[in-house]
Amino acid sequence: MNLNFFVLYTILTVFSASTALEYAPIVNTKHGQIRGLINTVGLWTKSYFYQGIRYATAERFSKPVRVESFDEEIYDATKERNSCPQFLNGLGNTDVHHMTNKSEDCLFLNIFKPIPNIEDDDAKLLPVMVWFYGGGFQCGTIFFPLYDGTYLANYGNVIVVSINYRVGPFGFLYAGTEDVPGNQAFYDQIMGLEWVRDNIKSFGGDPDQVTIFGESAGSFSVSTLVISPLAKGLFRRAIMQSGSMVPTIRFSNKQGAIDKTLKLAKDLNCEQQEMSKIIKCLRSKSMEEIKNVATDSIEKMISNQMIGPIIGDAVLPKDVSRFQHGSNGPVDILFGVTRDEGSFFVVHFLPELKDNNIQMSEDKIRENIRKILSFYHIQDHEEIENYYIKRIDTTDYNQVRKMFADFFADLRFNCPVVLFAKEIAKVNPENRFYAYRFDRLSIVSDKMHCYDWMGVCHGSDILYTFSHPFMNYYPPDARLSHDMIKSWTKFARTGQPGPIGPFEWPKAFDSNNNSSIQWMLLDVGYRTVIDIYENSCEHLWRKQYVDWFAKKSSIKDEL
């Protein structure tokens, strides 16, 4: 599987190669001077690229500490810096294991700026788009070539920023103490946004026109920042691509987080009576020792068995996570999913789905649904089984396989995104909301570990959001990518993504009713539909999320 992604990586880097290093203008920031380079993608698309700017430092398991000044007279932002340690096997994004240096010293950000034309007004500040990568909070890096912001910056005339944040135990370990608070990754993201607020004007960006966007765990992060009191005032708009923090099994309460810390301590022979001694022991271990015991499979990640986000701290207080206060003021939100979010993931629970010839009885189908639900401690399974089984011919294996993919997509992606938007709209009706579903079967699906029956997989929209040189060889895909970039950046500029192509993009919610959602379907053609997920999300899954959150909140947090 890794080989396929290296093929794509090679394509991108060959087209991105520059014959000679050209320098971008030196920028004066509050922390010192920064020298960047001119980045060339494809044959002629260029941007100013300030790569690997240090925005913070951090002790292991602690909150980040702001960088006050650079050590160098002129900071060298012409070279790739460290990625954070990675903790997940079996996901395409984990090919970062082979691409960059990994170190706990990894709190860097990238900035892409369009090279101005002679006639451009240098005094006019550009909108800013800040990207948070996905990877299940266990892997990811801003140095992954798919996240090159050159096309996005040029076609959309925006400043693109991407922020490294810690993942796995280094990003989320919780000990109930001030120096091991949990949710360190979110503190990283917030500090990165504070750096943008304080410095982006020096790069020609407007600190009052910041849009945060991300995919998968990055989208989860975006939704968390939308309602976190610590992120208030740091951005104006948000784009959520396939994920939200609607209380699902991805969260732990504090006791659950402590249990995971104790398990890690046991695995590393750090069992002690006092938490302070446990943390001291964990801090004495090498990065590789921790990686060796904490790195695990994708099924462990998606069933919340790995160290991850917690509820009930300063980033996400309980009352905020119940949506009682809505978003941090007037935050416009563009949200969406891909058509077949669940197909890539469900095969990790049920490997037999990869077999094109296998047959599955109705009893076995029900057993497998219960198997997946058991990972999420959902006991009320009969209603869920009946809902999905009654929609298909159980003797048609293609329908059975598609049913499992839809079931998992609703559980983990579709309904969390839908219900998050609805809850925020209830409390903040003055905010603008727009919805999309990405329906294009990618020309490089197999390079994204998305094969045959899987359809439009999770993550398929990333290539089109950022665009890449090979797109130019497929005109329909190039047009779709350019239209999406135009819509994403128009939303960042105005709060409205439309029109797209010749079509108006309607608001997601009617002014008098936020129960129905109008979706823009993104393919080589465009059309709008209403209430794609209403039945499953409102009538089936909403109750499960409410019950889950009530159970999480009923456990005492005082430790």
Coordinates of C-alpha atoms in Angstrom, one line a residue:
M1 CA 0.0 0.0 0.0
N2 CA 2.8 2.4 0.8
L3 CA 4.3 1.9 -2.7
N4 CA 1.1 3.3 -4.3
F5 CA 1.4 6.5 -2.4
F6 CA 5.1 6.8 -3.2
V7 CA 4.1 6.7 -6.9
L8 CA 1.8 9.7 -6.3
Y9 CA 4.5 11.4 -4.2
T10 CA 7.0 10.9 -7.0
I11 CA 4.7 12.4 -9.5
L12 CA 4.1 15.5 -7.3
T13 CA 7.8 16.1 -6.5
V14 CA 9.0 15.6 -10.0
F15 CA 6.6 18.3 -11.2
S16 CA 7.5 20.5 -8.2
A17 CA 11.2 20.4 -8.7
S18 CA 12.9 23.7 -9.2
T19 CA 16.2 23.9 -11.1
A20 CA 17.7 26.5 -8.8
L21 CA 16.8 27.9 -5.4
E22 CA 15.2 31.3 -5.7
Y23 CA 14.6 33.4 -2.5
A24 CA 11.4 35.1 -1.5
P25 CA 11.5 38.6 0.1
I26 CA 12.7 38.7 3.7
V27 CA 9.8 39.4 6.0
N28 CA 10.0 41.3 9.3
T29 CA 7.8 39.7 12.0
K30 CA 7.4 40.3 15.8
H31 CA 9.9 37.5 16.4
G32 CA 12.5 38.5 13.9
Q33 CA 13.3 38.3 10.2
I34 CA 12.3 35.4 8.0
R35 CA 13.8 34.3 4.6
G36 CA 11.7 32.1 2.4
L37 CA 12.0 30.7 -1.1
I38 CA 10.0 30.7 -4.4
N39 CA 8.2 27.4 -4.7
T40 CA 7.4 26.1 -8.2
V41 CA 4.7 23.5 -8.8
G42 CA 4.1 22.0 -12.2
L43 CA 5.6 24.0 -15.0
W44 CA 4.8 27.6 -14.1
T45 CA 2.8 28.0 -10.9
K46 CA 4.9 29.7 -8.2
S47 CA 4.4 31.1 -4.8
Y48 CA 6.4 32.6 -2.0
F49 CA 7.0 29.8 0.4
Y50 CA 8.1 30.3 4.0
Q51 CA 8.7 26.7 5.2
G52 CA 9.0 25.4 8.7
I53 CA 8.7 28.5 10.7
R54 CA 9.0 27.8 14.4
Y55 CA 5.9 29.1 16.3
A56 CA 6.4 27.3 19.7
T57 CA 8.4 24.8 21.7
A58 CA 7.1 22.2 24.1
E59 CA 8.3 19.8 26.8
R60 CA 7.0 16.3 26.4
F61 CA 3.3 16.0 27.3
S62 CA 3.1 19.8 28.2
K63 CA 1.4 22.8 26.7
P64 CA 3.4 24.6 24.0
V65 CA 5.5 27.7 24.9
R66 CA 5.4 30.6 22.6
V67 CA 8.6 31.5 20.7
E68 CA 9.5 35.1 21.6
S69 CA 12.4 35.5 19.2
F70 CA 14.3 33.5 16.7
D71 CA 17.9 32.3 17.5
E72 CA 19.1 33.3 14.1
E73 CA 19.5 36.9 12.8
I74 CA 17.5 35.8 9.8
Y75 CA 15.4 32.7 10.3
D76 CA 15.9 30.2 7.5
A77 CA 12.5 29.2 6.2
T78 CA 13.8 27.6 3.0
K79 CA 14.0 24.0 4.2
E80 CA 11.8 21.3 5.5
R81 CA 11.8 20.9 9.3
N82 CA 10.7 18.0 11.6
S83 CA 7.3 16.3 11.5
C84 CA 5.9 15.2 14.9
P85 CA 6.3 11.5 15.8
Q86 CA 3.7 9.3 14.1
F87 CA 1.6 6.6 15.8
L88 CA -0.6 4.9 13.2
N89 CA -0.1 2.0 10.8
G90 CA -2.3 1.2 7.9
L91 CA -3.5 4.6 6.7
G92 CA -2.3 6.3 3.5
N93 CA -1.2 9.4 5.4
T94 CA 1.2 7.4 7.4
D95 CA 3.6 7.3 4.5
V96 CA 5.0 10.4 6.2
H97 CA 7.0 7.8 8.2
H98 CA 9.3 7.6 5.1
M99 CA 9.3 11.3 4.0
T100 CA 10.5 13.6 6.8
N101 CA 12.5 13.6 10.0
K102 CA 10.4 12.9 13.1
S103 CA 11.1 14.7 16.4
E104 CA 9.3 16.0 19.4
D105 CA 10.7 19.3 18.3
C106 CA 8.1 19.8 15.6
L107 CA 6.0 22.9 16.2
F108 CA 6.4 24.6 12.9
L109 CA 4.1 26.2 10.3
N110 CA 4.2 26.8 6.6
I111 CA 3.1 29.9 4.7
F112 CA 2.3 30.1 1.0
K113 CA 1.7 33.5 -0.5
P114 CA 0.9 34.3 -4.2
I115 CA 3.6 36.3 -6.0
P116 CA 2.0 39.6 -6.7
N117 CA 1.7 41.0 -10.2
I118 CA 3.1 44.5 -10.9
E119 CA -0.5 45.9 -11.0
D120 CA -1.5 44.4 -7.7
D121 CA -2.0 46.7 -4.7
D122 CA 0.6 45.6 -2.2
A123 CA -1.3 47.5 0.6
K124 CA -4.4 45.3 0.2
L125 CA -4.4 42.5 2.7
L126 CA -5.3 39.0 1.5
P127 CA -7.7 36.5 3.2
V128 CA -5.9 33.8 5.2
M129 CA -6.7 30.1 5.2
V130 CA -5.2 28.0 7.9
W131 CA -5.1 24.2 7.3
F132 CA -5.2 21.4 9.9
Y133 CA -4.3 17.9 8.6
G134 CA -6.1 14.7 9.3
G135 CA -4.7 11.3 10.4
G136 CA -7.0 10.3 13.2
F137 CA -4.9 12.4 15.7
Q138 CA -2.3 9.7 15.4
C139 CA -0.4 10.8 12.3
G140 CA 0.0 13.7 9.9
T141 CA 2.4 16.5 9.0
I142 CA 2.3 19.9 7.1
F143 CA 5.2 18.6 5.0
F144 CA 3.1 16.0 3.3
P145 CA 3.2 16.9 -0.4
L146 CA -0.5 16.7 -0.9
Y147 CA -0.8 19.8 1.3
D148 CA 1.3 22.1 -0.9
G149 CA -0.6 25.3 -0.8
T150 CA 0.8 26.9 -4.0
Y151 CA -2.1 26.3 -6.3
L152 CA -4.6 27.2 -3.6
A153 CA -2.8 30.5 -2.8
N154 CA -2.4 31.4 -6.5
Y155 CA -5.8 30.5 -7.9
G156 CA -7.7 31.9 -4.9
N157 CA -5.4 34.9 -4.2
V158 CA -5.2 34.0 -0.5
I159 CA -2.5 33.4 2.0
V160 CA -2.3 29.6 3.0
V161 CA -0.9 28.6 6.3
S162 CA -0.5 25.0 7.6
I163 CA 0.2 24.2 11.2
N164 CA 2.0 21.2 12.6
Y165 CA 0.5 19.8 15.8
R166 CA 1.4 16.9 18.1
V167 CA -0.4 13.6 17.7
G168 CA -0.8 10.4 19.7
P169 CA 0.4 10.3 23.3
F170 CA 2.6 13.4 22.7
G171 CA -0.6 15.3 21.6
F172 CA -3.1 14.0 24.1
L173 CA -1.7 12.2 27.1
Y174 CA -3.7 13.2 30.3
A175 CA -2.6 13.0 33.9
G176 CA -4.9 15.4 35.6
T177 CA -2.1 17.9 36.2
E178 CA -1.3 21.3 34.9
D179 CA 1.9 20.1 33.2
V180 CA 0.2 17.1 31.5
P181 CA -3.2 18.6 30.7
G182 CA -4.4 16.4 27.8
N183 CA -5.5 18.0 24.5
Q184 CA -2.0 19.3 23.9
A185 CA -2.6 19.1 20.2
F186 CA -5.5 21.6 20.5
Y187 CA -3.2 23.9 22.5
D188 CA -0.7 23.7 19.7
Q189 CA -3.3 24.6 17.1
I190 CA -4.5 27.6 19.2
M191 CA -1.0 28.9 19.7
G192 CA -0.4 28.5 15.9
L193 CA -3.5 30.6 15.3
E194 CA -2.2 33.2 17.8
W195 CA 1.0 33.3 15.8
V196 CA -1.0 33.9 12.7
R197 CA -3.0 36.7 14.4
D198 CA 0.2 38.4 15.5
N199 CA 2.3 38.0 12.4
I200 CA 0.4 37.3 9.3
K201 CA 0.0 41.0 8.4
S202 CA 3.8 41.1 7.8
F203 CA 3.2 38.5 5.0
G204 CA 0.3 40.5 3.5
G205 CA -2.5 38.6 5.2
D206 CA -5.5 40.0 6.9
P207 CA -5.7 38.9 10.6
D208 CA -9.3 39.8 10.6
Q209 CA -10.1 37.5 7.7
V210 CA -8.9 34.1 8.9
T211 CA -10.6 30.9 7.8
I212 CA -9.7 27.6 9.4
F213 CA -10.1 24.4 7.4
G214 CA -9.3 20.8 7.7
E215 CA -10.1 17.2 6.7
S216 CA -11.0 14.2 8.9
A217 CA -9.2 14.8 12.3
G218 CA -8.4 18.3 10.9
S219 CA -12.1 18.9 10.5
F220 CA -12.7 17.5 14.0
S221 CA -10.2 20.1 15.1
V222 CA -11.9 22.9 13.2
S223 CA -15.3 22.1 14.9
T224 CA -13.6 21.9 18.3
L225 CA -12.0 25.3 17.8
V226 CA -15.4 26.7 16.6
I227 CA -16.8 26.2 20.0
S228 CA -13.7 26.3 22.3
P229 CA -13.6 29.4 24.5
L230 CA -9.8 29.5 24.1
A231 CA -10.0 30.0 20.3
K232 CA -12.5 32.9 20.4
G233 CA -11.6 35.7 18.1
L234 CA -8.8 33.9 16.3
F235 CA -10.8 33.2 13.0
R236 CA -13.9 34.4 11.2
R237 CA -14.9 31.3 9.2
A238 CA -14.5 27.6 9.2
I239 CA -14.5 24.8 6.6
M240 CA -15.2 21.3 7.8
Q241 CA -14.3 18.4 5.4
S242 CA -15.4 15.1 6.8
G243 CA -15.5 15.3 10.5
S244 CA -16.8 17.0 13.6
M245 CA -16.5 16.8 17.4
V246 CA -20.2 15.9 17.9
P247 CA -19.8 13.6 20.9
T248 CA -18.8 10.3 19.4
I249 CA -16.4 7.6 20.7
R250 CA -13.4 9.6 19.6
F251 CA -13.6 11.5 22.9
S252 CA -12.6 10.2 26.3
N253 CA -13.8 11.6 29.6
K254 CA -11.1 12.3 32.1
Q255 CA -11.3 8.9 33.8
G256 CA -11.1 7.1 30.5
A257 CA -8.1 9.2 29.6
I258 CA -6.4 8.3 32.9
D259 CA -7.0 4.7 32.1
K260 CA -5.2 5.0 28.8
T261 CA -2.3 6.8 30.5
L262 CA -2.0 3.9 33.0
K263 CA -2.0 1.4 30.2
L264 CA 0.8 3.2 28.4
A265 CA 2.7 3.3 31.7
K266 CA 2.2 -0.4 32.2
D267 CA 3.4 -1.2 28.6
L268 CA 6.6 0.9 29.3
N269 CA 7.3 -0.5 32.7
C270 CA 6.4 2.8 34.4
E271 CA 3.8 1.5 36.8
Q272 CA 3.9 3.6 40.0
Q273 CA 1.5 4.6 42.8
E274 CA 1.8 8.3 42.2
M275 CA 0.9 9.9 38.9
S276 CA 3.9 12.3 39.2
K277 CA 6.3 9.3 39.3
I278 CA 4.5 7.7 36.3
I279 CA 5.0 10.9 34.2
K280 CA 8.6 11.2 35.3
C281 CA 9.2 7.7 34.1
L282 CA 7.4 8.2 30.8
R283 CA 9.5 11.3 30.3
S284 CA 12.6 9.3 30.8
K285 CA 11.7 7.0 27.9
S286 CA 13.1 7.6 24.4
M287 CA 10.8 8.8 21.6
E288 CA 11.3 5.4 19.9
E289 CA 10.4 3.4 23.0
I290 CA 7.1 5.3 23.3
K291 CA 6.4 5.0 19.5
N292 CA 7.1 1.2 19.6
V293 CA 4.4 0.5 22.2
A294 CA 1.9 3.3 21.3
T295 CA 1.8 2.8 17.5
D296 CA -1.2 0.7 16.5
S297 CA -3.6 -0.2 13.8
I298 CA -6.4 1.8 12.2
E299 CA -9.1 -0.2 13.8
K300 CA -7.7 0.6 17.2
M301 CA -7.7 4.3 16.3
I302 CA -11.3 4.4 14.9
S303 CA -12.6 2.5 17.9
N304 CA -11.1 4.9 20.4
Q305 CA -8.6 2.5 21.9
M306 CA -5.7 4.9 21.3
I307 CA -4.9 8.0 23.3
G308 CA -6.9 11.0 21.9
P309 CA -9.0 14.0 22.7
I310 CA -10.8 14.5 26.1
I311 CA -13.9 16.3 27.2
G312 CA -14.0 18.5 30.3
D313 CA -10.9 20.7 30.1
A314 CA -10.3 24.4 29.3
V315 CA -10.3 23.7 25.5
L316 CA -13.6 21.9 25.6
P317 CA -15.6 22.4 28.8
K318 CA -18.6 20.1 29.3
D319 CA -21.1 22.9 28.9
V320 CA -19.5 24.1 25.7
S321 CA -19.4 20.5 24.2
R322 CA -23.1 20.4 24.8
F323 CA -23.4 23.3 22.4
Q324 CA -25.2 25.5 25.0
H325 CA -23.2 28.5 23.8
G326 CA -22.9 27.8 20.1
S327 CA -19.9 29.0 18.2
N328 CA -17.5 31.7 19.2
G329 CA -19.5 34.6 17.8
P330 CA -20.3 35.0 14.1
V331 CA -18.5 32.1 12.5
D332 CA -19.7 31.1 9.0
I333 CA -19.3 27.4 8.3
L334 CA -19.0 25.4 5.1
F335 CA -19.3 21.7 5.9
G336 CA -19.4 18.5 3.9
V337 CA -18.5 14.9 3.4
T338 CA -17.5 12.6 0.6
R339 CA -20.1 10.2 -0.9
D340 CA -18.6 7.0 0.5
E341 CA -16.9 8.0 3.7
G342 CA -17.2 4.6 5.4
S343 CA -15.9 2.3 2.7
F344 CA -12.2 2.6 3.5
F345 CA -12.6 2.2 7.2
V346 CA -15.2 -0.6 7.5
V347 CA -12.9 -3.1 5.8
H348 CA -10.5 -2.7 8.8
F349 CA -13.3 -4.1 11.0
L350 CA -14.5 -6.6 8.4
P351 CA -11.6 -7.7 6.1
E352 CA -13.9 -10.2 4.4
L353 CA -15.6 -7.3 2.6
K354 CA -12.5 -7.1 0.3
D355 CA -13.5 -10.4 -1.2
N356 CA -15.7 -9.9 -4.3
N357 CA -17.1 -13.4 -4.2
I358 CA -18.0 -13.9 -0.5
Q359 CA -21.7 -14.4 0.5
M360 CA -23.1 -13.2 3.9
S361 CA -26.3 -14.4 5.5
E362 CA -28.7 -12.0 7.2
D363 CA -27.7 -13.4 10.5
K364 CA -24.1 -12.8 9.8
I365 CA -24.8 -9.3 8.6
R366 CA -26.5 -8.6 11.9
E367 CA -23.7 -10.2 13.8
N368 CA -21.2 -7.9 12.0
I369 CA -23.2 -4.8 12.7
R370 CA -23.2 -5.7 16.4
K371 CA -19.5 -6.4 16.3
I372 CA -18.8 -2.9 15.1
L373 CA -21.3 -1.3 17.5
S374 CA -19.7 -3.1 20.4
F375 CA -16.4 -1.2 19.9
Y376 CA -18.4 1.9 20.6
H377 CA -20.4 0.5 23.5
I378 CA -23.7 0.9 21.7
Q379 CA -26.1 -1.7 23.1
D380 CA -29.3 -0.6 21.3
H381 CA -28.4 -2.4 18.1
E382 CA -31.7 -3.9 16.9
E383 CA -33.1 -0.6 15.6
I384 CA -29.8 0.2 13.8
E385 CA -29.6 -3.3 12.3
N386 CA -33.2 -3.1 11.0
Y387 CA -32.7 0.4 9.5
Y388 CA -29.8 -0.6 7.3
I389 CA -30.8 -4.2 6.5
K390 CA -34.3 -3.3 5.4
R391 CA -32.9 -1.0 2.7
I392 CA -31.2 -3.7 0.7
D393 CA -31.5 -7.2 -0.9
T394 CA -29.4 -9.2 1.5
T395 CA -28.7 -11.8 -1.2
D396 CA -26.9 -9.1 -3.4
Y397 CA -23.4 -8.9 -2.0
N398 CA -22.7 -5.6 -3.7
Q399 CA -25.6 -4.1 -1.8
V400 CA -24.5 -5.7 1.4
R401 CA -21.0 -4.2 1.1
K402 CA -22.4 -0.8 0.2
M403 CA -24.7 -1.0 3.2
F404 CA -21.8 -1.6 5.6
A405 CA -20.0 1.3 4.1
D406 CA -23.1 3.6 4.5
F407 CA -23.6 2.4 8.1
F408 CA -20.1 3.2 9.1
A409 CA -20.2 6.5 7.2
D410 CA -23.3 7.6 9.1
L411 CA -21.8 6.5 12.4
R412 CA -18.4 8.2 12.1
F413 CA -18.7 11.0 9.6
N414 CA -22.0 12.0 8.0
C415 CA -24.1 12.3 11.1
P416 CA -21.5 13.9 13.3
V417 CA -21.0 16.6 10.6
V418 CA -24.8 17.1 10.1
L419 CA -25.7 17.2 13.7
F420 CA -22.9 19.6 14.6
A421 CA -24.0 22.1 12.0
K422 CA -27.6 21.8 13.1
E423 CA -26.8 22.4 16.8
I424 CA -24.6 25.4 16.0
A425 CA -27.3 26.8 13.7
K426 CA -29.9 26.5 16.5
V427 CA -27.8 28.7 18.9
N428 CA -26.3 31.0 16.2
P429 CA -28.9 31.4 13.5
E430 CA -27.2 34.6 12.3
N431 CA -24.2 32.5 11.1
R432 CA -24.1 31.4 7.5
F433 CA -24.0 27.7 6.7
Y434 CA -23.3 25.9 3.4
A435 CA -23.2 22.2 2.7
Y436 CA -21.6 20.0 0.1
R437 CA -21.1 16.4 -0.7
F438 CA -18.1 15.4 -2.9
D439 CA -19.2 12.9 -5.5
R440 CA -16.3 12.7 -8.0
L441 CA -14.7 9.3 -8.4
S442 CA -11.1 10.4 -8.3
I443 CA -8.8 9.7 -11.2
V444 CA -6.2 8.5 -8.7
S445 CA -8.5 6.6 -6.3
D446 CA -6.1 3.6 -6.2
K447 CA -3.3 5.9 -5.1
M448 CA -5.5 6.9 -2.2
H449 CA -6.0 3.3 -1.1
C450 CA -9.5 3.5 -2.5
Y451 CA -10.3 0.6 -4.7
D452 CA -13.1 -0.5 -7.1
W453 CA -16.3 -0.9 -5.0
M454 CA -15.2 1.7 -2.4
G455 CA -16.5 4.6 -4.5
V456 CA -15.7 8.2 -3.5
C457 CA -13.6 7.4 -0.4
H458 CA -12.8 9.4 2.7
G459 CA -10.1 12.0 1.7
S460 CA -10.9 12.0 -2.0
D461 CA -11.7 15.7 -1.9
I462 CA -8.2 16.7 -0.6
L463 CA -6.6 16.4 -4.1
Y464 CA -9.2 18.8 -5.5
T465 CA -9.1 21.2 -2.6
F466 CA -5.3 21.8 -3.1
S467 CA -5.1 20.8 -6.8
H468 CA -1.9 19.3 -8.2
P469 CA -0.1 19.3 -11.5
F470 CA -1.4 15.9 -12.8
M471 CA -4.9 17.4 -12.7
N472 CA -4.1 19.4 -15.8
Y473 CA -4.0 16.2 -17.8
Y474 CA -7.7 15.5 -17.0
P475 CA -9.7 18.5 -18.0
P476 CA -13.0 17.6 -16.2
D477 CA -11.0 17.1 -12.9
A478 CA -9.0 20.2 -13.5
R479 CA -12.3 22.2 -13.9
L480 CA -13.8 20.7 -10.7
S481 CA -10.6 21.4 -8.7
H482 CA -10.5 25.0 -10.0
D483 CA -14.2 25.5 -9.2
M484 CA -13.7 24.1 -5.7
I485 CA -10.7 26.3 -5.0
K486 CA -12.7 29.3 -6.3
S487 CA -15.6 28.4 -3.9
W488 CA -13.4 27.7 -0.9
T489 CA -11.4 30.9 -1.3
K490 CA -14.6 33.0 -2.1
F491 CA -16.0 31.6 1.1
A492 CA -12.9 32.7 3.0
R493 CA -13.2 36.1 1.4
T494 CA -16.9 36.8 1.7
G495 CA -18.6 34.0 3.7
Q496 CA -20.3 32.7 0.6
P497 CA -19.0 29.9 -1.6
G498 CA -21.2 30.3 -4.6
P499 CA -21.8 30.4 -7.4
I500 CA -19.9 27.3 -8.4
G501 CA -19.7 27.0 -12.2
P502 CA -23.0 28.4 -13.5
F503 CA -25.0 27.3 -10.4
E504 CA -25.9 29.2 -7.3
W505 CA -25.0 27.7 -4.0
P506 CA -27.9 27.8 -1.6
K507 CA -27.6 28.2 2.1
A508 CA -27.7 24.9 4.0
F509 CA -30.6 26.0 6.1
D510 CA -33.8 27.9 5.3
S511 CA -34.1 31.1 7.2
N512 CA -37.1 29.8 9.1
N513 CA -36.1 26.2 9.6
N514 CA -32.8 24.5 10.3
S515 CA -34.1 20.9 10.2
S516 CA -33.7 20.5 6.4
I517 CA -30.3 20.8 4.7
Q518 CA -29.7 21.8 1.1
W519 CA -26.5 20.1 -0.2
M520 CA -24.4 21.0 -3.2
L521 CA -23.2 17.9 -4.9
L522 CA -19.7 18.4 -6.3
D523 CA -18.9 16.4 -9.5
V524 CA -18.0 17.3 -13.0
G525 CA -21.6 18.6 -13.0
Y526 CA -23.3 20.3 -10.1
R527 CA -26.8 19.9 -8.6
T528 CA -28.5 20.5 -5.2
V529 CA -30.5 18.0 -3.2
I530 CA -32.3 18.3 0.1
D531 CA -32.0 16.1 3.2
I532 CA -29.6 13.3 2.1
Y533 CA -29.0 12.1 5.6
E534 CA -32.2 13.3 7.4
N535 CA -33.6 9.9 8.2
S536 CA -30.5 8.2 9.4
C537 CA -29.0 11.2 11.4
E538 CA -32.2 12.6 13.0
H539 CA -34.2 9.5 13.5
L540 CA -31.5 7.0 14.3
W541 CA -28.1 8.4 15.3
R542 CA -29.1 11.5 17.2
K543 CA -30.4 9.4 20.1
Q544 CA -27.2 7.4 20.2
Y545 CA -25.0 10.4 20.5
V546 CA -27.2 11.9 23.2
D547 CA -27.1 8.7 25.2
W548 CA -23.3 8.3 24.7
F549 CA -22.6 11.9 25.9
A550 CA -24.9 11.4 28.9
K551 CA -22.9 8.4 30.0
K552 CA -19.6 10.2 29.5
S553 CA -20.8 13.2 31.5
S554 CA -22.1 11.0 34.4
I555 CA -18.6 9.9 35.4
K556 CA -16.9 12.1 38.0
D557 CA -14.1 14.1 36.7
E558 CA -12.4 15.0 40.0
L559 CA -9.2 13.0 40.2

